[in-house]
Amino acid sequence: ESHNALIGVSFHVTILNDRARPPVDRGGHFGIPALLIRHFTRRGYEAQEAFLDLAGRPNPAKAEAIGRSLMERFLSGRVGSVSLLYSKFVSATTSRPTRETWLPIEIRNPQSDIRNSHDYIFEPSPEQVFTDLLPRWALAAFQCRMLEAFTSEHSARMLAMKSATDNAQELV
């Protein structure tokens, strides 16, 4: 949650206006910014869990705990998919509201498209490698999205402060 009144509301409202289409089922949602929790709760969606103690700072341990919690709900079948709604960092002056499906993972370049005449022996098996690495990759991707959101918010905060400073200097 943004703890800065200068950018907190406008920053998150931009994300909500652009990308906050509610999920199809009303089984519940997770929220990090309090504004997102209020947004979906007012529309009849139950908040199953909230993470409000990040204080605008990236914390890898908390990001991993949130990712594992979401992953566990998906793997147990309590939720059918997990979508991430975040502000994608593009540059210091640009961020793009983004919604993407995190789970289930969509493989864009299937193995069957690869034409290779060589046989390889894997130890451990390709299935075991996939089973071991996929959760790690998913958690790393989740942490990356959280870092992008933090970076975008920090950039918006810096731009707001610069604008406020410039406006104050014009008044003086």
PDB file of C-alpha atoms in Angstrom:
ATOM      1  CA  GLU A   1       0.000   0.000   0.000  1.00  0.00           C
ATOM      2  CA  SER A   2       1.263   3.444  -0.774  1.00  0.00           C
ATOM      3  CA  HIS A   3       1.817   5.420   2.385  1.00  0.00           C
ATOM      4  CA  ASN A   4       2.270   8.695   0.588  1.00  0.00           C
ATOM      5  CA  ALA A   5      -0.776  10.925   0.191  1.00  0.00           C
ATOM      6  CA  LEU A   6       0.755  12.658  -2.828  1.00  0.00           C
ATOM      7  CA  ILE A   7       0.600   9.638  -5.087  1.00  0.00           C
ATOM      8  CA  GLY A   8      -1.261   6.908  -3.214  1.00  0.00           C
ATOM      9  CA  VAL A   9      -4.761   7.436  -4.515  1.00  0.00           C
ATOM     10  CA  SER A  10      -4.035   8.674  -8.028  1.00  0.00           C
ATOM     11  CA  PHE A  11      -1.371   6.016  -8.605  1.00  0.00           C
ATOM     12  CA  HIS A  12      -3.652   3.107  -7.663  1.00  0.00           C
ATOM     13  CA  VAL A  13      -6.781   4.595  -9.269  1.00  0.00           C
ATOM     14  CA  THR A  14      -4.932   4.636 -12.590  1.00  0.00           C
ATOM     15  CA  ILE A  15      -4.358   0.887 -12.259  1.00  0.00           C
ATOM     16  CA  LEU A  16      -7.986   0.272 -11.275  1.00  0.00           C
ATOM     17  CA  ASN A  17      -9.447   2.368 -14.080  1.00  0.00           C
ATOM     18  CA  ASP A  18      -7.350   0.641 -16.727  1.00  0.00           C
ATOM     19  CA  ARG A  19      -7.152  -2.988 -15.697  1.00  0.00           C
ATOM     20  CA  ALA A  20      -9.324  -3.951 -12.725  1.00  0.00           C
ATOM     21  CA  ARG A  21     -11.801  -6.248 -14.360  1.00  0.00           C
ATOM     22  CA  PRO A  22     -12.993  -8.542 -11.585  1.00  0.00           C
ATOM     23  CA  PRO A  23     -12.397 -12.270 -11.858  1.00  0.00           C
ATOM     24  CA  VAL A  24     -15.214 -14.426 -13.222  1.00  0.00           C
ATOM     25  CA  ASP A  25     -15.901 -16.321  -9.994  1.00  0.00           C
ATOM     26  CA  ARG A  26     -16.500 -14.577  -6.701  1.00  0.00           C
ATOM     27  CA  GLY A  27     -14.394 -17.024  -4.704  1.00  0.00           C
ATOM     28  CA  GLY A  28     -12.299 -14.274  -3.208  1.00  0.00           C
ATOM     29  CA  HIS A  29      -9.239 -12.244  -3.889  1.00  0.00           C
ATOM     30  CA  PHE A  30      -5.974 -11.269  -2.337  1.00  0.00           C
ATOM     31  CA  GLY A  31      -4.950  -7.661  -2.050  1.00  0.00           C
ATOM     32  CA  ILE A  32      -1.804  -5.793  -1.347  1.00  0.00           C
ATOM     33  CA  PRO A  33      -2.822  -2.126  -1.561  1.00  0.00           C
ATOM     34  CA  ALA A  34      -5.750  -1.314   0.725  1.00  0.00           C
ATOM     35  CA  LEU A  35      -7.342   0.584  -2.174  1.00  0.00           C
ATOM     36  CA  LEU A  36      -7.522  -2.609  -4.237  1.00  0.00           C
ATOM     37  CA  ILE A  37      -9.070  -4.484  -1.328  1.00  0.00           C
ATOM     38  CA  ARG A  38     -11.729  -1.774  -0.893  1.00  0.00           C
ATOM     39  CA  HIS A  39     -12.301  -1.655  -4.672  1.00  0.00           C
ATOM     40  CA  PHE A  40     -13.141  -5.358  -4.963  1.00  0.00           C
ATOM     41  CA  THR A  41     -14.923  -5.664  -1.594  1.00  0.00           C
ATOM     42  CA  ARG A  42     -17.375  -2.928  -2.621  1.00  0.00           C
ATOM     43  CA  ARG A  43     -18.142  -4.973  -5.729  1.00  0.00           C
ATOM     44  CA  GLY A  44     -19.068  -8.078  -3.754  1.00  0.00           C
ATOM     45  CA  TYR A  45     -15.762  -9.934  -3.742  1.00  0.00           C
ATOM     46  CA  GLU A  46     -14.534 -11.364  -0.459  1.00  0.00           C
ATOM     47  CA  ALA A  47     -10.959 -10.591   0.592  1.00  0.00           C
ATOM     48  CA  GLN A  48      -9.480 -13.902   1.689  1.00  0.00           C
ATOM     49  CA  GLU A  49      -6.149 -12.430   2.705  1.00  0.00           C
ATOM     50  CA  ALA A  50      -4.520  -9.005   2.739  1.00  0.00           C
ATOM     51  CA  PHE A  51      -0.885  -7.976   2.818  1.00  0.00           C
ATOM     52  CA  LEU A  52      -0.691  -4.426   4.076  1.00  0.00           C
ATOM     53  CA  ASP A  53       2.603  -4.319   5.944  1.00  0.00           C
ATOM     54  CA  LEU A  54       4.993  -3.799   3.040  1.00  0.00           C
ATOM     55  CA  ALA A  55       5.307  -0.041   3.721  1.00  0.00           C
ATOM     56  CA  GLY A  56       6.342   0.756   0.166  1.00  0.00           C
ATOM     57  CA  ARG A  57       9.582  -1.205   0.432  1.00  0.00           C
ATOM     58  CA  PRO A  58      10.470  -4.379  -1.470  1.00  0.00           C
ATOM     59  CA  ASN A  59      10.956  -7.314   0.884  1.00  0.00           C
ATOM     60  CA  PRO A  60      11.989 -10.581  -0.817  1.00  0.00           C
ATOM     61  CA  ALA A  61      10.927 -12.746   2.146  1.00  0.00           C
ATOM     62  CA  LYS A  62       7.425 -11.232   2.244  1.00  0.00           C
ATOM     63  CA  ALA A  63       7.126 -11.426  -1.554  1.00  0.00           C
ATOM     64  CA  GLU A  64       8.036 -15.120  -1.409  1.00  0.00           C
ATOM     65  CA  ALA A  65       5.521 -15.727   1.406  1.00  0.00           C
ATOM     66  CA  ILE A  66       2.754 -14.032  -0.592  1.00  0.00           C
ATOM     67  CA  GLY A  67       3.704 -15.970  -3.733  1.00  0.00           C
ATOM     68  CA  ARG A  68       3.780 -19.278  -1.866  1.00  0.00           C
ATOM     69  CA  SER A  69       0.397 -18.565  -0.291  1.00  0.00           C
ATOM     70  CA  LEU A  70      -1.139 -17.861  -3.697  1.00  0.00           C
ATOM     71  CA  MET A  71       0.593 -20.870  -5.241  1.00  0.00           C
ATOM     72  CA  GLU A  72      -0.672 -23.158  -2.463  1.00  0.00           C
ATOM     73  CA  ARG A  73      -4.266 -21.995  -3.013  1.00  0.00           C
ATOM     74  CA  PHE A  74      -3.919 -22.633  -6.740  1.00  0.00           C
ATOM     75  CA  LEU A  75      -2.304 -26.079  -6.371  1.00  0.00           C
ATOM     76  CA  SER A  76      -4.912 -27.165  -3.805  1.00  0.00           C
ATOM     77  CA  GLY A  77      -7.699 -26.221  -6.209  1.00  0.00           C
ATOM     78  CA  ARG A  78      -9.203 -23.505  -4.000  1.00  0.00           C
ATOM     79  CA  VAL A  79      -8.722 -21.031  -6.865  1.00  0.00           C
ATOM     80  CA  GLY A  80      -8.745 -21.812 -10.570  1.00  0.00           C
ATOM     81  CA  SER A  81      -6.263 -19.144 -11.603  1.00  0.00           C
ATOM     82  CA  VAL A  82      -4.227 -16.276 -10.195  1.00  0.00           C
ATOM     83  CA  SER A  83      -4.067 -12.957 -12.031  1.00  0.00           C
ATOM     84  CA  LEU A  84      -1.647 -10.199 -11.083  1.00  0.00           C
ATOM     85  CA  LEU A  85      -2.754  -6.589 -11.331  1.00  0.00           C
ATOM     86  CA  TYR A  86       0.275  -4.304 -11.072  1.00  0.00           C
ATOM     87  CA  SER A  87       1.972  -1.283 -12.518  1.00  0.00           C
ATOM     88  CA  LYS A  88       4.629  -2.428 -15.008  1.00  0.00           C
ATOM     89  CA  PHE A  89       7.703  -0.219 -14.922  1.00  0.00           C
ATOM     90  CA  VAL A  90       8.620   1.065 -18.384  1.00  0.00           C
ATOM     91  CA  SER A  91      10.839   4.071 -17.619  1.00  0.00           C
ATOM     92  CA  ALA A  92      11.332   6.712 -14.939  1.00  0.00           C
ATOM     93  CA  THR A  93       8.392   8.665 -16.340  1.00  0.00           C
ATOM     94  CA  THR A  94       6.213   5.822 -17.601  1.00  0.00           C
ATOM     95  CA  SER A  95       4.498   2.858 -16.022  1.00  0.00           C
ATOM     96  CA  ARG A  96       1.827   0.724 -17.615  1.00  0.00           C
ATOM     97  CA  PRO A  97      -1.138  -0.760 -15.707  1.00  0.00           C
ATOM     98  CA  THR A  98      -0.920  -4.487 -16.363  1.00  0.00           C
ATOM     99  CA  ARG A  99      -3.037  -7.519 -15.657  1.00  0.00           C
ATOM    100  CA  GLU A 100      -1.578 -10.933 -16.416  1.00  0.00           C
ATOM    101  CA  THR A 101      -2.301 -14.512 -15.517  1.00  0.00           C
ATOM    102  CA  TRP A 102       0.406 -15.844 -13.212  1.00  0.00           C
ATOM    103  CA  LEU A 103      -1.113 -19.272 -12.590  1.00  0.00           C
ATOM    104  CA  PRO A 104      -1.669 -21.492 -14.460  1.00  0.00           C
ATOM    105  CA  ILE A 105       1.543 -20.891 -16.320  1.00  0.00           C
ATOM    106  CA  GLU A 106       1.085 -20.601 -20.051  1.00  0.00           C
ATOM    107  CA  ILE A 107       3.874 -22.063 -22.145  1.00  0.00           C
ATOM    108  CA  ARG A 108       4.183 -19.931 -25.250  1.00  0.00           C
ATOM    109  CA  ASN A 109       6.764 -21.990 -27.172  1.00  0.00           C
ATOM    110  CA  PRO A 110       5.818 -25.640 -26.777  1.00  0.00           C
ATOM    111  CA  GLN A 111       8.573 -28.245 -26.916  1.00  0.00           C
ATOM    112  CA  SER A 112       6.863 -29.875 -29.903  1.00  0.00           C
ATOM    113  CA  ASP A 113       7.753 -26.866 -32.053  1.00  0.00           C
ATOM    114  CA  ILE A 114      11.464 -27.449 -31.539  1.00  0.00           C
ATOM    115  CA  ARG A 115      13.005 -29.450 -34.343  1.00  0.00           C
ATOM    116  CA  ASN A 116      16.022 -31.297 -33.020  1.00  0.00           C
ATOM    117  CA  SER A 117      17.430 -34.556 -34.274  1.00  0.00           C
ATOM    118  CA  HIS A 118      19.622 -35.170 -31.204  1.00  0.00           C
ATOM    119  CA  ASP A 119      18.612 -37.346 -28.277  1.00  0.00           C
ATOM    120  CA  TYR A 120      19.711 -36.221 -24.850  1.00  0.00           C
ATOM    121  CA  ILE A 121      19.862 -38.131 -21.609  1.00  0.00           C
ATOM    122  CA  PHE A 122      18.681 -36.083 -18.654  1.00  0.00           C
ATOM    123  CA  GLU A 123      19.654 -36.851 -15.096  1.00  0.00           C
ATOM    124  CA  PRO A 124      17.350 -36.279 -13.309  1.00  0.00           C
ATOM    125  CA  SER A 125      14.524 -36.761 -15.802  1.00  0.00           C
ATOM    126  CA  PRO A 126      13.075 -33.789 -17.699  1.00  0.00           C
ATOM    127  CA  GLU A 127       9.875 -34.204 -15.655  1.00  0.00           C
ATOM    128  CA  GLN A 128      11.813 -33.958 -12.381  1.00  0.00           C
ATOM    129  CA  VAL A 129      13.745 -30.909 -13.589  1.00  0.00           C
ATOM    130  CA  PHE A 130      10.457 -29.303 -14.612  1.00  0.00           C
ATOM    131  CA  THR A 131       8.826 -30.200 -11.267  1.00  0.00           C
ATOM    132  CA  ASP A 132      11.740 -28.734  -9.295  1.00  0.00           C
ATOM    133  CA  LEU A 133      12.340 -25.589 -11.345  1.00  0.00           C
ATOM    134  CA  LEU A 134       8.818 -24.475 -12.227  1.00  0.00           C
ATOM    135  CA  PRO A 135       7.829 -23.388  -8.683  1.00  0.00           C
ATOM    136  CA  ARG A 136      11.126 -21.511  -8.334  1.00  0.00           C
ATOM    137  CA  TRP A 137      10.578 -19.795 -11.666  1.00  0.00           C
ATOM    138  CA  ALA A 138       6.982 -18.888 -10.737  1.00  0.00           C
ATOM    139  CA  LEU A 139       8.091 -17.353  -7.415  1.00  0.00           C
ATOM    140  CA  ALA A 140      10.878 -15.414  -9.137  1.00  0.00           C
ATOM    141  CA  ALA A 141       8.377 -14.098 -11.702  1.00  0.00           C
ATOM    142  CA  PHE A 142       6.020 -13.065  -8.868  1.00  0.00           C
ATOM    143  CA  GLN A 143       8.843 -11.254  -7.045  1.00  0.00           C
ATOM    144  CA  CYS A 144       9.784  -9.506 -10.298  1.00  0.00           C
ATOM    145  CA  ARG A 145       6.204  -8.199 -10.698  1.00  0.00           C
ATOM    146  CA  MET A 146       6.226  -6.922  -7.120  1.00  0.00           C
ATOM    147  CA  LEU A 147       9.547  -5.162  -7.717  1.00  0.00           C
ATOM    148  CA  GLU A 148       8.160  -3.572 -10.887  1.00  0.00           C
ATOM    149  CA  ALA A 149       5.168  -2.293  -8.919  1.00  0.00           C
ATOM    150  CA  PHE A 150       7.429  -0.874  -6.186  1.00  0.00           C
ATOM    151  CA  THR A 151       9.696   0.713  -8.781  1.00  0.00           C
ATOM    152  CA  SER A 152       6.743   2.269 -10.611  1.00  0.00           C
ATOM    153  CA  GLU A 153       5.329   3.647  -7.370  1.00  0.00           C
ATOM    154  CA  HIS A 154       8.701   5.065  -6.329  1.00  0.00           C
ATOM    155  CA  SER A 155       9.097   6.686  -9.738  1.00  0.00           C
ATOM    156  CA  ALA A 156       5.602   8.205  -9.492  1.00  0.00           C
ATOM    157  CA  ARG A 157       6.469   9.477  -6.015  1.00  0.00           C
ATOM    158  CA  MET A 158       9.672  11.103  -7.288  1.00  0.00           C
ATOM    159  CA  LEU A 159       7.819  12.775 -10.173  1.00  0.00           C
ATOM    160  CA  ALA A 160       5.104  14.042  -7.810  1.00  0.00           C
ATOM    161  CA  MET A 161       7.705  15.502  -5.449  1.00  0.00           C
ATOM    162  CA  LYS A 162       9.565  17.171  -8.314  1.00  0.00           C
ATOM    163  CA  SER A 163       6.310  18.659  -9.586  1.00  0.00           C
ATOM    164  CA  ALA A 164       5.402  19.879  -6.093  1.00  0.00           C
ATOM    165  CA  THR A 165       8.865  21.416  -5.657  1.00  0.00           C
ATOM    166  CA  ASP A 166       8.676  23.135  -9.054  1.00  0.00           C
ATOM    167  CA  ASN A 167       5.199  24.498  -8.266  1.00  0.00           C
ATOM    168  CA  ALA A 168       6.335  25.755  -4.856  1.00  0.00           C
ATOM    169  CA  GLN A 169       9.305  27.527  -6.431  1.00  0.00           C
ATOM    170  CA  GLU A 170       6.988  29.242  -8.889  1.00  0.00           C
ATOM    171  CA  LEU A 171       4.933  30.579  -5.977  1.00  0.00           C
ATOM    172  CA  VAL A 172       8.017  31.977  -4.230  1.00  0.00           C
TER     173      VAL A 172
END
